Amino acid sequence: MSDLPVIRFYVYDTFSEIFFYKINDDEYKVMIDKVNKVSENLGQAIKEVSGVDFPRIAKKFSEIKKKDYAIEYTTLFFTGLGLKPLMPVESRRTFAISGEKQALRQYLDITSFYERRGVVPKVAGSFIHEPDHITTILAFMALLVREEIEERKEGKDFMKTVKEESEFLNRHVVNWVIDWARDVMSDPRANLFKVVCEELAKWIEFDYREISKVLPKVV
């Protein structure tokens, strides 16, 4: 499908926005507007190709207030409690499960991806997230897909970028985000983020299958 790269960009970009913690009302409104626009303009196309239901996410946001979002976000993602903490930071989760050595290896690997492109993890609004926070990871996936889209438009060879997307997806998304999302989904405190994580997990599983068809030998 020729529109799939565009869909991929907006999905990764919007999920990244959702997981970027919003402190003030203006930041929250910008996020809601983005979620609603993607839901209205691309929701049907996203569901047709991937089964991911963005209107469901938009509806859940419409049922809550900003204070509900803030309480749920901080309760789930700032406490860091449990054997496998829900804090959406790859190195912290890896440290809890596999120890310091593996966590450091993963952290150095992800920062090497950023450094190769001269990327500085996004700092926006009034909050700063770690380089391996889920919002930064998903934003980097969006950046890679946008690069692929530009190369396609210019008639350039885009397969090198697709290969890098696959490598990053395997090493810093698939390896922990789906498992983490399932932990969030099973947490009784999750309401909004239960829905968000259900759709995010479906998206990652879909995108992993699709990119594996293009580059089946990339690990």
GROMACS .gro file of C-alpha atoms in nm, residues 36 105 120 128 148 156 182 215:
model
    8
   36ASN     CA    1  -0.835   1.370   1.727
  105ARG     CA    2   2.466  -0.228   2.665
  120VAL     CA    3   1.930   1.516   2.029
  128ILE     CA    4   1.235   1.622   2.985
  148GLU     CA    5   1.208   0.703   0.420
  156LYS     CA    6   1.630   0.783  -0.388
  182ARG     CA    7   0.091  -0.606   2.854
  215LEU     CA    8   1.381  -0.750   0.536
   0.00000   0.00000   0.00000
